[in-house]
CSV table of C-alpha atoms and ligand atoms in Angstrom, one decimal:
chain,number,residue,atom,x,y,z
X,27,MET,CA,26.6,-3.6,5.2
X,28,GLU,CA,25.5,-4.8,1.8
X,29,ALA,CA,25.7,-8.1,0.0
X,30,LYS,CA,28.4,-6.7,-2.4
X,31,HIS,CA,30.7,-6.0,0.6
X,32,LEU,CA,30.4,-9.6,1.6
X,33,SER,CA,31.0,-10.8,-1.9
X,34,LYS,CA,34.0,-8.6,-2.2
X,35,TYR,CA,35.4,-9.6,1.1
X,36,MET,CA,35.0,-13.3,0.1
X,37,SER,CA,36.0,-13.0,-3.5
X,38,ALA,CA,39.3,-14.9,-3.2
X,39,ASP,CA,37.6,-17.6,-1.1
X,40,ILE,CA,34.8,-18.0,-3.6
X,41,ALA,CA,37.4,-18.2,-6.4
X,42,ARG,CA,39.2,-20.9,-4.6
X,43,VAL,CA,36.0,-22.9,-4.0
X,44,GLU,CA,35.0,-22.5,-7.6
X,45,SER,CA,38.4,-23.7,-8.8
X,46,ILE,CA,38.1,-26.9,-6.7
X,47,MET,CA,34.6,-27.4,-8.1
X,48,ARG,CA,35.8,-26.9,-11.7
X,49,ALA,CA,38.8,-29.2,-11.3
X,50,SER,CA,36.7,-31.9,-9.7
X,51,LEU,CA,34.3,-31.9,-12.6
X,52,GLY,CA,36.8,-32.6,-15.3
X,53,SER,CA,35.8,-35.2,-17.9
X,54,ASP,CA,36.7,-36.1,-21.5
X,55,ILE,CA,33.0,-36.3,-22.5
X,56,ARG,CA,32.1,-33.1,-24.4
X,57,LEU,CA,28.5,-33.1,-23.4
X,58,LEU,CA,29.5,-33.2,-19.8
X,59,GLN,CA,32.1,-30.5,-20.2
X,60,GLU,CA,29.6,-28.2,-21.9
X,61,THR,CA,26.8,-28.8,-19.4
X,62,ASN,CA,29.1,-28.5,-16.4
X,63,ASN,CA,30.3,-25.1,-17.7
X,64,ASP,CA,26.7,-24.0,-18.2
X,65,VAL,CA,25.7,-25.0,-14.6
X,66,LEU,CA,28.9,-23.4,-13.2
X,67,ALA,CA,28.2,-20.2,-15.1
X,68,SER,CA,24.5,-20.1,-14.0
X,69,GLY,CA,25.9,-19.1,-10.7
X,70,GLY,CA,23.8,-19.3,-7.6
X,71,LYS,CA,24.5,-17.3,-4.5
X,72,ARG,CA,27.2,-19.7,-3.2
X,73,ILE,CA,25.7,-19.1,0.2
X,74,ARG,CA,26.7,-22.5,1.6
X,75,PRO,CA,30.4,-22.3,0.9
X,76,ILE,CA,30.5,-18.6,1.9
X,77,MET,CA,29.0,-19.6,5.3
X,78,ALA,CA,31.4,-22.5,5.6
X,79,VAL,CA,34.5,-20.4,5.1
X,80,LEU,CA,33.2,-17.7,7.4
X,81,VAL,CA,32.6,-20.3,10.1
X,82,ALA,CA,36.1,-21.7,9.9
X,83,LYS,CA,37.7,-18.2,9.8
X,84,ALA,CA,35.6,-17.1,12.7
X,85,LEU,CA,36.7,-20.2,14.6
X,86,GLY,CA,40.3,-19.3,13.9
X,87,ARG,CA,41.4,-22.0,11.5
X,88,CYS,CA,40.4,-22.0,7.9
X,89,ASN,CA,42.6,-24.4,5.9
X,90,ASP,CA,42.8,-26.4,2.7
X,91,ASP,CA,40.2,-28.9,4.0
X,92,THR,CA,37.8,-26.1,4.8
X,93,TYR,CA,37.7,-25.2,1.1
X,94,LEU,CA,37.3,-28.8,0.0
X,95,PHE,CA,34.3,-29.3,2.3
X,96,ALA,CA,32.9,-25.9,1.2
X,97,ALA,CA,33.2,-26.9,-2.5
X,98,ALA,CA,31.6,-30.3,-1.8
X,99,SER,CA,28.6,-28.6,-0.2
X,100,GLU,CA,28.1,-26.5,-3.3
X,101,LEU,CA,28.6,-29.5,-5.6
X,102,ILE,CA,26.1,-31.6,-3.7
X,103,HIS,CA,23.7,-28.6,-3.6
X,104,ASN,CA,23.8,-28.4,-7.3
X,105,ALA,CA,23.4,-32.2,-7.7
X,106,SER,CA,20.3,-32.0,-5.6
X,107,LEU,CA,18.8,-29.2,-7.8
X,108,LEU,CA,19.6,-31.2,-11.0
X,109,HIS,CA,17.6,-34.1,-9.5
X,110,ASP,CA,14.9,-31.8,-8.0
X,111,ASP,CA,14.2,-30.1,-11.4
X,112,VAL,CA,13.4,-33.6,-12.7
X,113,ALA,CA,11.2,-34.4,-9.7
X,114,ASP,CA,9.4,-31.1,-10.1
X,115,ASP,CA,9.4,-31.0,-13.9
X,116,ALA,CA,10.7,-27.5,-13.6
X,117,SER,CA,11.5,-25.4,-16.7
X,118,LEU,CA,13.3,-22.5,-15.1
X,119,ARG,CA,16.1,-22.2,-12.5
X,120,ARG,CA,18.0,-19.0,-11.7
X,121,GLY,CA,16.1,-17.4,-14.5
X,122,LYS,CA,17.4,-19.8,-17.1
X,123,PRO,CA,16.0,-23.0,-18.7
X,124,THR,CA,16.8,-26.0,-16.6
X,125,VAL,CA,19.1,-28.8,-17.9
X,126,SER,CA,16.1,-31.1,-17.6
X,127,SER,CA,14.1,-28.9,-20.0
X,128,ILE,CA,17.0,-28.5,-22.5
X,129,LEU,CA,18.6,-32.0,-22.5
X,130,GLY,CA,15.8,-34.0,-20.9
X,131,PRO,CA,15.3,-35.6,-17.5
X,132,ARG,CA,17.7,-38.5,-18.1
X,133,ALA,CA,20.6,-36.1,-18.7
X,134,SER,CA,19.7,-34.0,-15.7
X,135,VAL,CA,19.7,-37.0,-13.4
X,136,LEU,CA,23.0,-38.3,-14.8
X,137,LEU,CA,24.6,-34.9,-14.4
X,138,GLY,CA,23.3,-34.7,-10.8
X,139,ASP,CA,24.8,-38.1,-10.2
X,140,PHE,CA,28.1,-36.9,-11.6
X,141,TRP,CA,28.1,-33.8,-9.4
X,142,LEU,CA,27.1,-35.8,-6.3
X,143,VAL,CA,29.9,-38.3,-6.8
X,144,LYS,CA,32.5,-35.5,-7.4
X,145,GLY,CA,31.3,-33.9,-4.2
X,146,ILE,CA,31.9,-37.1,-2.3
X,147,ASP,CA,35.3,-37.5,-4.0
X,148,VAL,CA,36.3,-34.0,-2.9
X,149,ILE,CA,35.4,-34.7,0.7
X,150,LEU,CA,37.4,-37.9,0.7
X,151,SER,CA,40.4,-36.1,-0.6
X,152,ALA,CA,40.7,-34.0,2.6
X,153,GLN,CA,43.9,-34.4,4.7
X,154,ARG,CA,42.0,-34.8,7.9
X,155,TYR,CA,38.5,-35.6,9.2
X,156,GLY,CA,37.4,-36.8,5.7
X,157,ASP,CA,35.7,-39.9,7.2
X,158,ARG,CA,33.9,-38.0,10.0
X,159,VAL,CA,32.7,-35.3,7.5
X,160,MET,CA,31.6,-38.0,5.0
X,161,HIS,CA,29.4,-39.5,7.7
X,162,GLY,CA,27.8,-36.1,8.2
X,163,PHE,CA,27.2,-35.6,4.5
X,164,ALA,CA,25.8,-39.2,4.2
X,165,LYS,CA,23.3,-38.4,6.9
X,166,THR,CA,22.4,-35.2,5.0
X,167,LEU,CA,22.0,-37.0,1.7
X,168,SER,CA,19.5,-39.4,3.4
X,169,HIS,CA,17.6,-36.4,4.6
X,170,LEU,CA,17.5,-34.9,1.1
X,171,ALA,CA,16.0,-38.1,-0.4
X,172,GLU,CA,13.7,-38.6,2.6
X,173,GLY,CA,12.5,-34.9,2.4
X,174,GLU,CA,11.7,-35.3,-1.2
X,175,MET,CA,9.9,-38.6,-0.7
X,176,LEU,CA,7.8,-37.1,2.2
X,177,GLN,CA,7.0,-34.1,0.0
X,178,LEU,CA,5.7,-36.5,-2.7
X,179,GLU,CA,3.7,-38.4,-0.2
X,180,LEU,CA,2.2,-35.2,1.2
X,181,ALA,CA,1.4,-33.9,-2.3
X,182,ARG,CA,-0.8,-37.0,-2.8
X,183,THR,CA,-2.7,-36.8,0.4
X,184,GLY,CA,-3.1,-33.0,0.8
X,185,ARG,CA,-2.7,-33.4,4.5
X,186,THR,CA,0.5,-31.5,5.3
X,187,THR,CA,0.6,-30.2,8.9
X,188,GLU,CA,3.1,-27.6,10.1
X,189,GLU,CA,5.1,-30.4,11.7
X,190,ASP,CA,5.3,-32.2,8.4
X,191,TYR,CA,6.3,-28.9,6.7
X,192,LEU,CA,9.1,-28.3,9.2
X,193,ARG,CA,10.4,-31.8,8.7
X,194,VAL,CA,10.4,-31.4,4.9
X,195,ILE,CA,12.3,-28.1,5.0
X,196,PHE,CA,14.8,-29.4,7.5
X,197,ASP,CA,15.4,-32.4,5.3
X,198,LYS,CA,15.5,-30.8,1.9
X,199,THR,CA,17.3,-27.5,2.8
X,200,ALA,CA,18.4,-26.9,6.3
X,201,SER,CA,20.3,-30.2,6.6
X,202,LEU,CA,22.7,-29.2,3.9
X,203,PHE,CA,23.3,-25.8,5.4
X,204,GLU,CA,23.9,-27.5,8.7
X,205,VAL,CA,26.4,-30.0,7.4
X,206,SER,CA,28.2,-27.2,5.5
X,207,ALA,CA,28.9,-25.3,8.7
X,208,TYR,CA,29.5,-28.6,10.7
X,209,SER,CA,32.2,-29.7,8.2
X,210,ALA,CA,33.8,-26.3,8.3
X,211,ALA,CA,33.9,-26.3,12.1
X,212,ILE,CA,35.3,-29.8,12.1
X,213,SER,CA,38.0,-28.7,9.6
X,214,ALA,CA,38.9,-26.0,12.1
X,215,GLY,CA,39.5,-28.6,14.8
X,216,VAL,CA,37.5,-26.8,17.4
X,217,PRO,CA,35.8,-28.4,20.5
X,218,ASP,CA,32.4,-30.1,20.0
X,219,ALA,CA,30.4,-27.3,21.7
X,220,ARG,CA,31.6,-24.9,19.0
X,221,VAL,CA,30.9,-27.4,16.2
X,222,ALA,CA,27.4,-27.8,17.6
X,223,ALA,CA,26.9,-24.0,17.7
X,224,ALA,CA,28.1,-23.6,14.1
X,225,ALA,CA,25.8,-26.4,13.0
X,226,ASN,CA,22.8,-24.9,14.9
X,227,TYR,CA,23.5,-21.5,13.4
X,228,ALA,CA,23.4,-22.9,9.9
X,229,ARG,CA,20.4,-25.1,10.5
X,230,CYS,CA,18.4,-22.1,11.6
X,231,VAL,CA,19.6,-20.0,8.6
X,232,GLY,CA,18.6,-22.9,6.3
X,233,MET,CA,15.1,-23.1,7.8
X,234,ALA,CA,14.7,-19.4,7.4
X,235,PHE,CA,16.1,-19.5,3.9
X,236,GLN,CA,13.5,-22.1,2.8
X,237,ILE,CA,10.6,-20.3,4.5
X,238,LYS,CA,11.7,-17.2,2.5
X,239,ASP,CA,11.7,-19.2,-0.7
X,240,ASP,CA,8.2,-20.4,0.1
X,241,ILE,CA,7.1,-16.9,0.7
X,242,PHE,CA,8.5,-15.8,-2.7
X,243,ASP,CA,6.2,-18.4,-4.3
X,244,TYR,CA,3.3,-16.2,-3.2
X,245,GLN,CA,4.8,-12.9,-4.3
X,246,GLU,CA,4.1,-11.6,-7.8
X,247,ALA,CA,6.9,-9.1,-7.6
X,248,SER,CA,9.6,-11.5,-6.6
X,249,ASN,CA,12.8,-11.6,-8.5
X,250,ILE,CA,13.8,-15.2,-7.8
X,251,GLY,CA,14.0,-16.5,-11.3
X,252,LYS,CA,11.2,-19.1,-10.9
X,253,PRO,CA,7.5,-18.6,-11.7
X,254,VAL,CA,5.1,-17.8,-8.8
X,255,GLY,CA,2.5,-20.4,-7.8
X,256,GLN,CA,4.9,-23.2,-8.7
X,257,ASP,CA,4.5,-24.8,-5.3
X,258,LEU,CA,0.8,-25.0,-5.7
X,259,ARG,CA,1.3,-26.4,-9.2
X,260,GLU,CA,3.3,-29.1,-7.5
X,261,ARG,CA,0.5,-29.5,-4.8
X,262,LYS,CA,2.9,-28.4,-2.1
X,263,ILE,CA,1.3,-26.9,1.0
X,264,THR,CA,3.9,-24.5,2.5
X,265,LEU,CA,3.9,-22.1,5.5
X,266,PRO,CA,2.0,-19.1,4.0
X,267,LEU,CA,-0.9,-21.4,3.3
X,268,LEU,CA,-0.6,-23.2,6.7
X,269,GLY,CA,-0.7,-19.7,8.3
X,270,ALA,CA,-3.9,-18.8,6.4
X,271,PHE,CA,-5.5,-22.1,7.7
X,272,LYS,CA,-5.0,-20.7,11.2
X,273,THR,CA,-6.8,-17.5,10.6
X,274,LYS,CA,-9.4,-18.7,8.1
X,275,PRO,CA,-10.1,-22.3,9.3
X,276,GLU,CA,-13.6,-22.3,7.9
X,277,ARG,CA,-12.3,-22.9,4.4
X,278,GLU,CA,-9.4,-25.2,5.3
X,279,THR,CA,-11.0,-28.4,4.1
X,280,GLU,CA,-12.2,-26.9,0.8
X,281,ILE,CA,-8.8,-25.2,0.1
X,282,ARG,CA,-6.9,-28.4,0.9
X,283,LYS,CA,-9.1,-30.3,-1.7
X,284,LYS,CA,-8.5,-27.5,-4.2
X,285,VAL,CA,-4.7,-27.8,-3.8
X,286,CYS,CA,-4.9,-31.5,-4.7
X,287,LEU,CA,-6.9,-30.5,-7.8
X,288,VAL,CA,-4.6,-27.7,-9.0
X,289,PRO,CA,-3.0,-29.8,-11.8
X,290,GLU,CA,-6.4,-30.3,-13.4
X,291,HIS,CA,-7.7,-26.9,-12.3
X,292,PRO,CA,-5.0,-24.3,-12.6
X,293,GLU,CA,-7.6,-21.5,-12.1
X,294,TYR,CA,-7.6,-22.5,-8.4
X,295,ILE,CA,-4.1,-21.0,-8.0
X,296,ALA,CA,-5.4,-17.5,-8.0
X,297,GLU,CA,-8.1,-18.4,-5.6
X,298,ILE,CA,-5.7,-20.0,-3.1
X,299,MET,CA,-3.3,-17.1,-3.4
X,300,GLU,CA,-6.1,-14.7,-2.5
X,301,TYR,CA,-7.1,-16.9,0.4
X,302,VAL,CA,-3.4,-16.7,1.6
X,303,ARG,CA,-3.5,-12.9,1.2
X,304,ASP,CA,-6.8,-12.6,3.1
X,305,GLY,CA,-5.6,-14.9,5.8
X,306,GLU,CA,-2.3,-13.0,6.3
X,307,GLY,CA,-0.4,-16.2,5.6
X,308,ILE,CA,2.7,-14.3,4.5
X,309,HIS,CA,2.8,-12.5,7.8
X,310,TYR,CA,2.6,-15.8,9.7
X,311,ALA,CA,5.4,-17.3,7.7
X,312,GLU,CA,7.6,-14.2,8.2
X,313,LYS,CA,7.1,-14.4,11.9
X,314,ARG,CA,8.3,-18.1,11.9
X,315,MET,CA,11.2,-17.1,9.7
X,316,GLN,CA,12.2,-14.3,12.2
X,317,TYR,CA,12.1,-16.9,15.0
X,318,TYR,CA,14.7,-19.0,13.2
X,319,LEU,CA,16.8,-16.0,12.3
X,320,HIS,CA,16.8,-15.0,16.0
X,321,GLU,CA,17.9,-18.5,17.0
X,322,ALA,CA,20.7,-18.3,14.4
X,323,VAL,CA,22.0,-15.1,15.9
X,324,GLU,CA,21.8,-16.6,19.4
X,325,SER,CA,24.0,-19.5,18.3
X,326,LEU,CA,26.7,-17.0,17.3
X,327,SER,CA,27.2,-16.0,20.9
X,328,ALA,CA,29.4,-19.1,21.2
X,329,PHE,CA,31.7,-17.6,18.6
X,330,PRO,CA,34.7,-15.3,19.4
X,331,ASP,CA,34.1,-11.6,18.4
X,332,CYS,CA,35.7,-10.9,15.0
X,333,GLN,CA,34.9,-9.6,11.5
X,334,GLU,CA,33.7,-13.0,10.2
X,335,LYS,CA,31.2,-13.3,13.1
X,336,GLU,CA,29.8,-9.9,12.0
X,337,TYR,CA,29.5,-11.3,8.5
X,338,LEU,CA,27.8,-14.4,9.8
X,339,ALA,CA,25.3,-12.1,11.5
X,340,TYR,CA,24.9,-10.2,8.2
X,341,VAL,CA,24.0,-13.4,6.5
X,342,VAL,CA,21.1,-13.6,8.9
X,343,HIS,CA,20.0,-10.1,7.9
X,344,TYR,CA,20.5,-10.9,4.2
X,345,ILE,CA,18.2,-13.9,4.4
X,346,SER,CA,15.4,-11.8,5.9
X,347,GLU,CA,15.8,-9.0,3.3
X,348,ARG,CA,16.8,-10.9,0.2
X,349,THR,CA,14.8,-10.3,-2.9
X,350,PHE,CA,16.1,-13.3,-4.9
R,416,FPP,C1,14.5,-27.8,-3.7
R,416,FPP,O1,13.3,-27.6,-3.2
R,416,FPP,C2,15.1,-29.2,-3.4
R,416,FPP,C3,16.1,-29.4,-2.7
R,416,FPP,C4,16.8,-28.4,-2.0
R,416,FPP,C5,16.5,-30.8,-2.4
R,416,FPP,C6,16.4,-31.8,-3.6
R,416,FPP,C7,16.8,-33.2,-3.2
R,416,FPP,C8,16.6,-34.3,-3.9
R,416,FPP,C9,16.0,-34.2,-5.3
R,416,FPP,C10,17.1,-35.6,-3.4
R,416,FPP,C11,18.2,-36.3,-4.1
R,416,FPP,C12,19.4,-35.5,-4.2
R,416,FPP,C13,20.7,-36.1,-4.1
R,416,FPP,C14,21.9,-35.3,-4.4
R,416,FPP,C15,20.9,-37.4,-3.6
R,416,FPP,P1,12.1,-26.9,-4.0
R,416,FPP,O2,11.7,-27.7,-5.1
R,416,FPP,O3,11.1,-26.5,-3.0
R,416,FPP,O4,12.9,-25.6,-4.4
R,416,FPP,P2,13.0,-24.9,-5.9
R,416,FPP,O5,11.8,-24.0,-5.9
R,416,FPP,O6,14.3,-24.2,-5.8
R,416,FPP,O7,13.0,-26.0,-6.9
R,417,MG,MG1,11.9,-27.7,-7.1
């Protein structure tokens, strides 16, 4: 199977999700219209709504509300990126200049607010389960903000442990994957055990997705549309570096200090990257990623056998093999 098969299989569903997003973002302010169009056109993999629709179909009941919740997850995802690019002072996203770099941080935050509120509105417009799903998303939104704050705190101290790292990536990434599948399963009206299996599947996919993203940051040849070494520029200690600390502990204290000093000493980036290479940090991170992917596949055993379940298994494979 290939990614294009999945995109083709899902093309009508993706079109439906995009049309909900587009309709929800309507405004008479020209700057908003133009910027919304740019962000919509910049794409993204639409992995959260794809997963959501697959989950509901696999569980046997994909309906109007499923598409609303799926669209909301993508709106909120984009809202968080518009905020994140301000927090990280990022100039590139998906290979293109960020809204923050073109229109400034104020506009990016305001646009993020707009997309966030539209996401909430879309959830509340559902026929059934809107309240229950809104509670789920509210929890996730707290996780997003907490994860970002914890990340800022850790960047200041340079003391990130693996436990801290796992908390950050659950909060900032996996929690949104989780609620996307959770809301899709709720929309399908299935028993709680299946809702929990769907949520666990997506949480594990989300953890693996972020670990992969953090691996890309150490790979020159990656095609991800963001510069390498960016995490170090932001003084973020991620799993490849934590893995190298395990195999080369004799330099851990020195390297941690250097991470904190990267903003004033960008030449440390190459040195830290070499330390990660020597310490086989990428291998360590890949093993952890595979653990989560295995867990994700295990969760699928609670799903009935069907084409969509195979695609959900393919998503797991895609995360491990993705090059962008
Ligand atoms: C990307 O991480 C960041 C996130 C996935 C979450 C960002 C969340 C916030 C800014 C909290 C506020 C948001 C809302 C909607 C209330 P990254 O910087 O590691 O990834 P990147 O390399 O793609 O930027
Ligand atoms: Mg960022």
